[in-house]
PDB file of C-alpha atoms in Angstrom:
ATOM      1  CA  UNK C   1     -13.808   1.711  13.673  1.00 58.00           C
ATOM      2  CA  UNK C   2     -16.986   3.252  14.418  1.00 58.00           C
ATOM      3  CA  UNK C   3     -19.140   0.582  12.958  1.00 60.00           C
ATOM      4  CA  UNK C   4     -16.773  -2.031  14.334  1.00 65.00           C
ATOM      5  CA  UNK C   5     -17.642  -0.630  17.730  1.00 68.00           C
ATOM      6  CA  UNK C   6     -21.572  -0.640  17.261  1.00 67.00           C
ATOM      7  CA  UNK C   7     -21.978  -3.837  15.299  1.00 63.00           C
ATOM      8  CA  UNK C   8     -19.741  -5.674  18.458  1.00 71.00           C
ATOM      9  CA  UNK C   9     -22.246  -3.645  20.773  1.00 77.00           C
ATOM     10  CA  UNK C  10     -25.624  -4.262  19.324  1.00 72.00           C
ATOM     11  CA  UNK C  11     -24.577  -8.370  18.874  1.00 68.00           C
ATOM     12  CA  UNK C  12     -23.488  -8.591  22.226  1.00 76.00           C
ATOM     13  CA  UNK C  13     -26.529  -7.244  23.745  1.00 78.00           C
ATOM     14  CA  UNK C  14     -28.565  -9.212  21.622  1.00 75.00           C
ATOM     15  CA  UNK C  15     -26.727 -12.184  22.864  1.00 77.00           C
ATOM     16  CA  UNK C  16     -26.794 -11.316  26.738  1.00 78.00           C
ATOM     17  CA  UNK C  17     -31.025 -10.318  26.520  1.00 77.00           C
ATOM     18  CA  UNK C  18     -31.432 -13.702  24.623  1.00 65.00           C
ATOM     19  CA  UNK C  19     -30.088 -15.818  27.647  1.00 75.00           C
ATOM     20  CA  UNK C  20     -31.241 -13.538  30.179  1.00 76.00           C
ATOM     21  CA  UNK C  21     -34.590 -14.193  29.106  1.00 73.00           C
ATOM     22  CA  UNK C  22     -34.236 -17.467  28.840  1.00 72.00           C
ATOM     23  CA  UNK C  23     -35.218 -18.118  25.323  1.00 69.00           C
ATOM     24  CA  UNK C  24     -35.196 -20.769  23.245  1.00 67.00           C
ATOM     25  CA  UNK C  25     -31.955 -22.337  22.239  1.00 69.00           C
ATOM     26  CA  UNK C  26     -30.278 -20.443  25.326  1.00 69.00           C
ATOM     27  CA  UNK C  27     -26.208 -19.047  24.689  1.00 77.00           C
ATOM     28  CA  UNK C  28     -25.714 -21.789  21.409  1.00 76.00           C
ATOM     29  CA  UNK C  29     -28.989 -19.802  19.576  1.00 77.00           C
ATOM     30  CA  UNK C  30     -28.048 -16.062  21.316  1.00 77.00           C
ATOM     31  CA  UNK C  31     -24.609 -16.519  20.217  1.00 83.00           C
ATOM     32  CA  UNK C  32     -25.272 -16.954  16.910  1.00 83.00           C
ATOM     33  CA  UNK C  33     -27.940 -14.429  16.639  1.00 77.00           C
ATOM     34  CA  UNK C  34     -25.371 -12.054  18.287  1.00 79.00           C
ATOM     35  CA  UNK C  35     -22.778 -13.068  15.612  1.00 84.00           C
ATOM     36  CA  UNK C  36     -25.166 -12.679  12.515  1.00 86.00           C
ATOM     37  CA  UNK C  37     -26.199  -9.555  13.530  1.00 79.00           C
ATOM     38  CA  UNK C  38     -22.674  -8.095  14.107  1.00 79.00           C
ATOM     39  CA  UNK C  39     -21.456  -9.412  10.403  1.00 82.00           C
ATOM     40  CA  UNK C  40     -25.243  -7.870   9.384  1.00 80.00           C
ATOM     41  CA  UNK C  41     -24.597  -4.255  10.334  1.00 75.00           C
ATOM     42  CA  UNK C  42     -20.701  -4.160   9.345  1.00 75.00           C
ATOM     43  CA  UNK C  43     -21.789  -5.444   5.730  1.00 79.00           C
ATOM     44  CA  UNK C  44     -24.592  -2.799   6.158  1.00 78.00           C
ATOM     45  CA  UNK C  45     -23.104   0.322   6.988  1.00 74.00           C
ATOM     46  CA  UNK C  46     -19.737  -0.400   4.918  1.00 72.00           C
ATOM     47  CA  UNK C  47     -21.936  -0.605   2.131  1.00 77.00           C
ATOM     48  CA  UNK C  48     -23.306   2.712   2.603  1.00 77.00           C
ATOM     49  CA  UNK C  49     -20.042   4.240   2.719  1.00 71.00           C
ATOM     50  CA  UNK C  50     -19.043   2.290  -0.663  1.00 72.00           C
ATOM     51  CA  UNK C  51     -21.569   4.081  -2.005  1.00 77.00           C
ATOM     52  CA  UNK C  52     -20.805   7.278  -0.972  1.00 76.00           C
ATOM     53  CA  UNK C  53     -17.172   6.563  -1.495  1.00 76.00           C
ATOM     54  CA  UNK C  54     -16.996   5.477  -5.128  1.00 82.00           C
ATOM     55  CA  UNK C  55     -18.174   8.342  -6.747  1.00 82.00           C
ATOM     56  CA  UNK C  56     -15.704  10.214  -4.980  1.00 79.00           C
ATOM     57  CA  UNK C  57     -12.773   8.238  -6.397  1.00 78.00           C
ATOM     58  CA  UNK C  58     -13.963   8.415  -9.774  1.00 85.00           C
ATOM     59  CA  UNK C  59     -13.814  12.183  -9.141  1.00 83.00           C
ATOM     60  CA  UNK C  60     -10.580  12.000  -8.006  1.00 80.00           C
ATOM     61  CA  UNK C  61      -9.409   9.688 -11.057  1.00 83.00           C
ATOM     62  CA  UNK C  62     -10.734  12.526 -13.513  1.00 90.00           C
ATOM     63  CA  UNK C  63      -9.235  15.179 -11.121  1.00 86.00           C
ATOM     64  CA  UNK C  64      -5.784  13.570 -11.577  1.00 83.00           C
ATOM     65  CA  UNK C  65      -6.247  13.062 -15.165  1.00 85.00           C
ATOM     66  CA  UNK C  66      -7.000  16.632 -15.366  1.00 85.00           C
ATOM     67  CA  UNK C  67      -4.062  17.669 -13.936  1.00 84.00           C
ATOM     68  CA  UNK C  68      -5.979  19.089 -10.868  1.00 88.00           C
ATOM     69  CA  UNK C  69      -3.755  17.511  -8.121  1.00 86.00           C
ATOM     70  CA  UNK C  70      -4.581  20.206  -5.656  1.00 89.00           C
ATOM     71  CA  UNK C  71      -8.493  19.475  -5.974  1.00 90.00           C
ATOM     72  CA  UNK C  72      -7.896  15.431  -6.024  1.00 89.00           C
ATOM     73  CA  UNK C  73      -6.152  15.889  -2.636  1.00 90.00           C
ATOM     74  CA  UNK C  74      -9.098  18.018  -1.733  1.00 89.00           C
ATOM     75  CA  UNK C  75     -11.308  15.713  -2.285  1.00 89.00           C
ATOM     76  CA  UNK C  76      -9.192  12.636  -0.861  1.00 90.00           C
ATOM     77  CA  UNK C  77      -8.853  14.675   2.082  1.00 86.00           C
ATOM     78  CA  UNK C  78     -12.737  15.389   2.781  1.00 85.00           C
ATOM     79  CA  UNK C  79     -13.320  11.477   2.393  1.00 86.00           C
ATOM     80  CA  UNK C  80     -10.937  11.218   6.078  1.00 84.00           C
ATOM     81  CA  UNK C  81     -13.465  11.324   8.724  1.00 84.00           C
ATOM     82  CA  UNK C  82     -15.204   8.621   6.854  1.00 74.00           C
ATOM     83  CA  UNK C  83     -11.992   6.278   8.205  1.00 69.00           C
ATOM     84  CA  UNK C  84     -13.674   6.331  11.565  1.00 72.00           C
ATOM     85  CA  UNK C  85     -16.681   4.436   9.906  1.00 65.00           C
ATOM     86  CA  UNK C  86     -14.427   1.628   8.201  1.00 70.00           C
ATOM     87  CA  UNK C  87     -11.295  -0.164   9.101  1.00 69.00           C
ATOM     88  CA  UNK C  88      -8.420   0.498   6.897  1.00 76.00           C
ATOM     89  CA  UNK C  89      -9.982   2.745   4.950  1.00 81.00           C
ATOM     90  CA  UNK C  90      -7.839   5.585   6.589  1.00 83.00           C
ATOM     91  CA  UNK C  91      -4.734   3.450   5.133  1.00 87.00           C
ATOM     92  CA  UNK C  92      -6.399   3.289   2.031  1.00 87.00           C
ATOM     93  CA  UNK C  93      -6.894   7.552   1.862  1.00 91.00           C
ATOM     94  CA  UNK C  94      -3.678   8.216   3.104  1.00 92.00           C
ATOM     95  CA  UNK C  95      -1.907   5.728   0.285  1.00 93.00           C
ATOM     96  CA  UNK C  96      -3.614   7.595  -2.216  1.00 91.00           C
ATOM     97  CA  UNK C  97      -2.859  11.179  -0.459  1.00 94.00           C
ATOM     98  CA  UNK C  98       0.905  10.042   0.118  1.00 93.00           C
ATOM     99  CA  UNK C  99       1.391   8.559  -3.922  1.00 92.00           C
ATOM    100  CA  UNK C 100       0.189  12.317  -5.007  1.00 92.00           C
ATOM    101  CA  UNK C 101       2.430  14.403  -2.557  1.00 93.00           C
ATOM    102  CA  UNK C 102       5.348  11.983  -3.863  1.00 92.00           C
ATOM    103  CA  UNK C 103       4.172  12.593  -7.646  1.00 89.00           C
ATOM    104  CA  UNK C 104       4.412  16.031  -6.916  1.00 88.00           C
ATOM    105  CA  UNK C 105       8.242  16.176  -5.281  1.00 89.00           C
ATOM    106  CA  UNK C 106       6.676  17.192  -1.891  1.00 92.00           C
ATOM    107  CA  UNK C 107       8.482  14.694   0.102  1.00 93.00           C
ATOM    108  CA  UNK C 108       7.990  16.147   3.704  1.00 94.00           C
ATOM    109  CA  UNK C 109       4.038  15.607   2.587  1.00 94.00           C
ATOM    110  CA  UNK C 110       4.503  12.542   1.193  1.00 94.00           C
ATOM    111  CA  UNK C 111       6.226  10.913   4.222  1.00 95.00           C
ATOM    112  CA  UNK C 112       3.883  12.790   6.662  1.00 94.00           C
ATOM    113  CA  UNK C 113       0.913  10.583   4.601  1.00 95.00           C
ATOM    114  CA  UNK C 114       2.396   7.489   3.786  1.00 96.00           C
ATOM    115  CA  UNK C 115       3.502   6.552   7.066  1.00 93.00           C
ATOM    116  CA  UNK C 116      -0.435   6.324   7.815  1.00 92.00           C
ATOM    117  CA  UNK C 117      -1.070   4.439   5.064  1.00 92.00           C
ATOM    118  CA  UNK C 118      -1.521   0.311   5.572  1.00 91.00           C
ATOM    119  CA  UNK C 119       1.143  -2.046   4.603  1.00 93.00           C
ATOM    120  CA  UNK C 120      -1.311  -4.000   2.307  1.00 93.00           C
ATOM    121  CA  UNK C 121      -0.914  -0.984  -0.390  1.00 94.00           C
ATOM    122  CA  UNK C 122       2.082  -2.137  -2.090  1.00 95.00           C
ATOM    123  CA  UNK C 123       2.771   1.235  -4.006  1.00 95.00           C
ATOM    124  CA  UNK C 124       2.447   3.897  -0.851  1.00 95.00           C
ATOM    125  CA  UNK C 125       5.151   1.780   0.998  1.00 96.00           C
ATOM    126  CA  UNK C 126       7.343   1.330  -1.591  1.00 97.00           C
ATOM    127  CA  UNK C 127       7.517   5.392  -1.915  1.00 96.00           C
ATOM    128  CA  UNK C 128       7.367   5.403   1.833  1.00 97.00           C
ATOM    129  CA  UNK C 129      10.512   2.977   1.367  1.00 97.00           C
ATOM    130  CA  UNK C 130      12.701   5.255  -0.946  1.00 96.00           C
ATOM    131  CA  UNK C 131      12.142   7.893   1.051  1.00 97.00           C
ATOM    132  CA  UNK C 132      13.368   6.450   4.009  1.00 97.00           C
ATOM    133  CA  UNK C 133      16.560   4.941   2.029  1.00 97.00           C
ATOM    134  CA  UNK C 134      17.169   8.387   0.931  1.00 94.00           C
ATOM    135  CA  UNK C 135      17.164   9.680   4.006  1.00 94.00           C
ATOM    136  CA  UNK C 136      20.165   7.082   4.834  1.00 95.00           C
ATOM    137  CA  UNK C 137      17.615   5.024   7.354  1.00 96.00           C
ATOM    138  CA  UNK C 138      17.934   1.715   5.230  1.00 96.00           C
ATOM    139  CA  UNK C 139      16.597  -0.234   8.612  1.00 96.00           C
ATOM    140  CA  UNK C 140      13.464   2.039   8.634  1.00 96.00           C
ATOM    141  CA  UNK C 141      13.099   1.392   4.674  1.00 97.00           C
ATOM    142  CA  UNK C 142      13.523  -2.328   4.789  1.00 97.00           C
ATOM    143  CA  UNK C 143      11.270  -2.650   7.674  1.00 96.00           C
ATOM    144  CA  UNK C 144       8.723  -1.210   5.553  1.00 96.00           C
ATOM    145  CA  UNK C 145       9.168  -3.388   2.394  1.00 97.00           C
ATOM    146  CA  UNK C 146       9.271  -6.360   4.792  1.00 97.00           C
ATOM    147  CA  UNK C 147       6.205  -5.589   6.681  1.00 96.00           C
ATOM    148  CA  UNK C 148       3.970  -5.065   2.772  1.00 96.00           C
ATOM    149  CA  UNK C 149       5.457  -8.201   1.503  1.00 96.00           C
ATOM    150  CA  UNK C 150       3.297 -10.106   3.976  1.00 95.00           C
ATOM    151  CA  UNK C 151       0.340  -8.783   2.421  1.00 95.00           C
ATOM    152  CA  UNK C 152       1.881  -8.756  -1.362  1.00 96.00           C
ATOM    153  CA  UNK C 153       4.315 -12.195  -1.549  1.00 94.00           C
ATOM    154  CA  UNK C 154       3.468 -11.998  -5.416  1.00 94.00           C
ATOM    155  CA  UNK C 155       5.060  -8.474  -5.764  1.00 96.00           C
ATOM    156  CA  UNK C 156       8.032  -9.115  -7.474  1.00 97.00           C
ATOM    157  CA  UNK C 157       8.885  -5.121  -6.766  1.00 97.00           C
ATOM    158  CA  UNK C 158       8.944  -5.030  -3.665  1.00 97.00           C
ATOM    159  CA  UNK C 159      11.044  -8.110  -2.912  1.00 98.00           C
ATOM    160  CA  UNK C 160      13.740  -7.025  -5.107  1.00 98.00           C
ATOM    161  CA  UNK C 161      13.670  -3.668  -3.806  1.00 98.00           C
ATOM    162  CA  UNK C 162      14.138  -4.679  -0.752  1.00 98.00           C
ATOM    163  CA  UNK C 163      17.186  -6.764  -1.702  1.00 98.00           C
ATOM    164  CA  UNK C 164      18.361  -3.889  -3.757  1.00 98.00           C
ATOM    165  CA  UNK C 165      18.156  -1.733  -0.872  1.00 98.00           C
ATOM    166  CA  UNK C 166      20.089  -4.208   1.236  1.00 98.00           C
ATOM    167  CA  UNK C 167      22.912  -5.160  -1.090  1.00 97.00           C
ATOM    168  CA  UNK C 168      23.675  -1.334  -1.494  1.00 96.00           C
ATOM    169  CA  UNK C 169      24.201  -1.126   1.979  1.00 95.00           C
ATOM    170  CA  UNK C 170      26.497  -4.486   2.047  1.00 95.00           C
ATOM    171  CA  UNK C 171      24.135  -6.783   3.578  1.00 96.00           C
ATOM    172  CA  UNK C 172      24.392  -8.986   0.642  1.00 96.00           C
ATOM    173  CA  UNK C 173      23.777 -12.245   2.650  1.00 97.00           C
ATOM    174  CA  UNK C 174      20.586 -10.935   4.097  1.00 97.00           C
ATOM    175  CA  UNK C 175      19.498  -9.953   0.038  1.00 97.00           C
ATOM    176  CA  UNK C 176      19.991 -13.773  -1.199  1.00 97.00           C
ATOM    177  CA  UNK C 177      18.042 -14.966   1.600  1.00 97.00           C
ATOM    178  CA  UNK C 178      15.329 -12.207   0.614  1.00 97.00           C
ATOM    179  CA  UNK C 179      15.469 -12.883  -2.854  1.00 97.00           C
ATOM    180  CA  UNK C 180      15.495 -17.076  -1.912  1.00 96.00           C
ATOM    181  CA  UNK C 181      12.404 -16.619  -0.444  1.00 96.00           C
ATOM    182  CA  UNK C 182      10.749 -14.292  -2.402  1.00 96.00           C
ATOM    183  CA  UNK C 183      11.475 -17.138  -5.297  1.00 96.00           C
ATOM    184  CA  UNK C 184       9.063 -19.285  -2.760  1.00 94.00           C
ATOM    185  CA  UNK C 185       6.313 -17.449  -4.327  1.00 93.00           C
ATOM    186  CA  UNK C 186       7.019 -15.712  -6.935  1.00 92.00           C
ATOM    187  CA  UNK C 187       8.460 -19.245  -8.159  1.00 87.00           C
ATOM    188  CA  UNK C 188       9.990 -19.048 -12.055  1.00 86.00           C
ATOM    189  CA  UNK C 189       9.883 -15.138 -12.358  1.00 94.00           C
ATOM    190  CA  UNK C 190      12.560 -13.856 -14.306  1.00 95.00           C
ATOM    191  CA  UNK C 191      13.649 -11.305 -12.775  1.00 96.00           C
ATOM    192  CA  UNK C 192      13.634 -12.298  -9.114  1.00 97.00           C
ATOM    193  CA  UNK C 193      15.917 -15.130 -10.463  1.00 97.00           C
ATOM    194  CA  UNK C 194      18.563 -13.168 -12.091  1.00 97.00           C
ATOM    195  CA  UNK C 195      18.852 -10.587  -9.813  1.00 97.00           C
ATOM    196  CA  UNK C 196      19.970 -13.821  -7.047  1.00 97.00           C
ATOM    197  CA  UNK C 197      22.049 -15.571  -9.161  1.00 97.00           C
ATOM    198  CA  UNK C 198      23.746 -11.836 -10.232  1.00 97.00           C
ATOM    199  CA  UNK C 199      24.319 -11.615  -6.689  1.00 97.00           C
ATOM    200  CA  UNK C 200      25.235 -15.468  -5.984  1.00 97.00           C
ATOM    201  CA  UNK C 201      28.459 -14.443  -8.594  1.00 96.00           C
ATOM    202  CA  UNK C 202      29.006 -11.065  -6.996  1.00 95.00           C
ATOM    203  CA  UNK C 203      27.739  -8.978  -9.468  1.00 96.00           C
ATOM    204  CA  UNK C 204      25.113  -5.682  -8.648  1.00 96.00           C
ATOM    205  CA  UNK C 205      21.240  -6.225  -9.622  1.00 96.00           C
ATOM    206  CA  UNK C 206      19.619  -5.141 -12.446  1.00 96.00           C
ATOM    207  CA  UNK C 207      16.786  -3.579 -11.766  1.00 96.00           C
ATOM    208  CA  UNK C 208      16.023  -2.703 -15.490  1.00 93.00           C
ATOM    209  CA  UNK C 209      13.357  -4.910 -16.341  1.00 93.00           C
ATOM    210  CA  UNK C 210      10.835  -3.170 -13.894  1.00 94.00           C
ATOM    211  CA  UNK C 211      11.044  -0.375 -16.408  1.00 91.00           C
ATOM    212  CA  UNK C 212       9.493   3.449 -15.243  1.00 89.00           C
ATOM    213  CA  UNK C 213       8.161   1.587 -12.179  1.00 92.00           C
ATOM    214  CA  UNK C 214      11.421   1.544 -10.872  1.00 94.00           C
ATOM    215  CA  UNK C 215      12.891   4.204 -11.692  1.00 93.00           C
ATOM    216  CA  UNK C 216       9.652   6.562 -10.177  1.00 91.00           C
ATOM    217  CA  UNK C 217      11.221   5.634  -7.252  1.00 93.00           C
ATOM    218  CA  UNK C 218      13.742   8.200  -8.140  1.00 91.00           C
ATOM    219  CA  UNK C 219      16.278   5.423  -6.388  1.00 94.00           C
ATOM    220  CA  UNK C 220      18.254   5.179  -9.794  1.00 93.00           C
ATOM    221  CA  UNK C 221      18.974   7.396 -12.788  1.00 89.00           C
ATOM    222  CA  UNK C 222      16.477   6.897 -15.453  1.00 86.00           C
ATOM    223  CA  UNK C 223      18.858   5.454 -18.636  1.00 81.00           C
ATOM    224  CA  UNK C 224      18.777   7.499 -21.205  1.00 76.00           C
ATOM    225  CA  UNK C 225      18.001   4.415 -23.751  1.00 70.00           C
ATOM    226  CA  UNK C 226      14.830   3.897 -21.702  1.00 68.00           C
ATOM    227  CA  UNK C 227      13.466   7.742 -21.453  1.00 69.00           C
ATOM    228  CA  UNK C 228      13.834   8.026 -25.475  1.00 66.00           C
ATOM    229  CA  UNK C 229      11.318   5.045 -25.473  1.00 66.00           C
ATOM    230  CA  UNK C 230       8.803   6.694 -23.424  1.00 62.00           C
ATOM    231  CA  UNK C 231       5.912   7.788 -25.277  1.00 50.00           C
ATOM    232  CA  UNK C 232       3.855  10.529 -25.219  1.00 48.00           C
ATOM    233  CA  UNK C 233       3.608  13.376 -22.651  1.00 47.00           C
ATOM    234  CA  UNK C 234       3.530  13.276 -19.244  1.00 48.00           C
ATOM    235  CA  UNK C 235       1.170  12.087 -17.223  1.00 47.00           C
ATOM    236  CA  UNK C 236      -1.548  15.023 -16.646  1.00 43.00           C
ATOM    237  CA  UNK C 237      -0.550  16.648 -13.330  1.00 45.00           C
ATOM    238  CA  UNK C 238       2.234  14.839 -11.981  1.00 44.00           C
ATOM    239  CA  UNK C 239       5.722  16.147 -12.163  1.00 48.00           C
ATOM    240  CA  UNK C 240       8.991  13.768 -13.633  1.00 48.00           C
ATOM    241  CA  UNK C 241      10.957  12.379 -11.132  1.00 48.00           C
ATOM    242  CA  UNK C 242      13.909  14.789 -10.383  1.00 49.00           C
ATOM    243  CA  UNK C 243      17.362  13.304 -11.576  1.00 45.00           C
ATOM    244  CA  UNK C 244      19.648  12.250  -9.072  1.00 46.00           C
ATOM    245  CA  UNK C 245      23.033  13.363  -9.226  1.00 42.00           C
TER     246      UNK C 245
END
């Protein structure tokens, strides 16, 4: 936000001292001096932070493989004031914050994150969804999914979660019409398609074919078929999902 602020700044007074003085080219040239050097200090400064910034996340991505959680969050968590600097990258931290509070069963922490996060991070707002759903607020859930399926049409997840979440509640009308228009872009997935036509013949969806990804949103038992096939041990760090009863 901060650089937003400075970049608009510095171009605008470049572009009010260029016609005040009269120079050549007058508000056409000043304009587009004032624009250039607005996009020239946002590209600037958000490419210092990218470099401070990626090392970070590799540490991070080592921490979590590790299985130190506690000091990934740390670090996630020092990288914060740096939002101020960049837009969205406060989303972007908080996604990542959110996903390892969920991991971890801390659900009060979780929510508390991933309702800062930004709707273009398809993951943090599908855990932000289940938690909502479990929580018996299907409106807040599906006004989640809605609001990251503008940003991720191609997610065939989230648009079948969503009409998952809505033909549990009933609203089986409103999860064809999802489902119809997620099939707008998604076009000949598999998946998206059976799931309407299951519903079309008034029959539940299957949401087996989305595997582990699913079922980490703990919104489903895991089958027991399906955790036999899982291979090797857990990932480093993260608690299982806790069964639902």
């Amino acid at each position: 936000m901060y650089t937003l602020i400075i970049a608009v700044t510095v171009g605008l007074l470049i572009t009010v001292l260029w016609i005040a003085l009269g120079l050549w080219g007058g508000i056409w040239l000043g304009t587009i001096l004032g624009i250039l050097v607005m996009v020239g200090i946002s590209a600037l400064v958000a490419r210092r932070i990218g470099k401070r910034i990626e090392p970070a996340m590799q540490s991070v991505q080592r921490q979590i493989q590790a299985g130190q959680t506690r000091l990934a969050l740390q670090t996630l968590e020092s990288l914060l004031p740096m939002a101020k600097w960049q837009v969205l990258l406060g989303g972007q931290l908080h996604a990542q914050i959110g996903t390892i509070h969920y991991a971890q069963g801390e659900e009060a922490k979780a929510m508390e994150s991933l309702s800062k996060s930004h709707a273009r991070v398809a993951e943090a707002q599908l855990f932000r969804a289940a938690l909502l759903y479990r929580k018996n607020d299907v409106d807040g859930a599906t006004k989640a999914l809605r609001g990251s399926v503008k940003y991720n049409q191609k997610n065939a997840l989230l648009h079948n979660t969503l009409a998952w979440m809505l033909s549990q509640s009933d609203r089986t009308d409103e999860a064809i019409a999802a489902l119809q228009e997620a099939l707008k872009s998604l076009k000949d997935d598999s998946a998206t398609k059976d799931n309407l036509i299951r519903l079309q013949n008034g029959k539940k969806m299957s949401m087996k074919s989305f595997g582990m990804t699913w079922y980490g949103l703990q919104l489903e038992k895991v089958p027991n078929a399906l955790r036999q096939m899982q291979q090797g041990p857990p990932r480093p760090g993260f608690r299982q999902p806790r069964r639902r009863r």
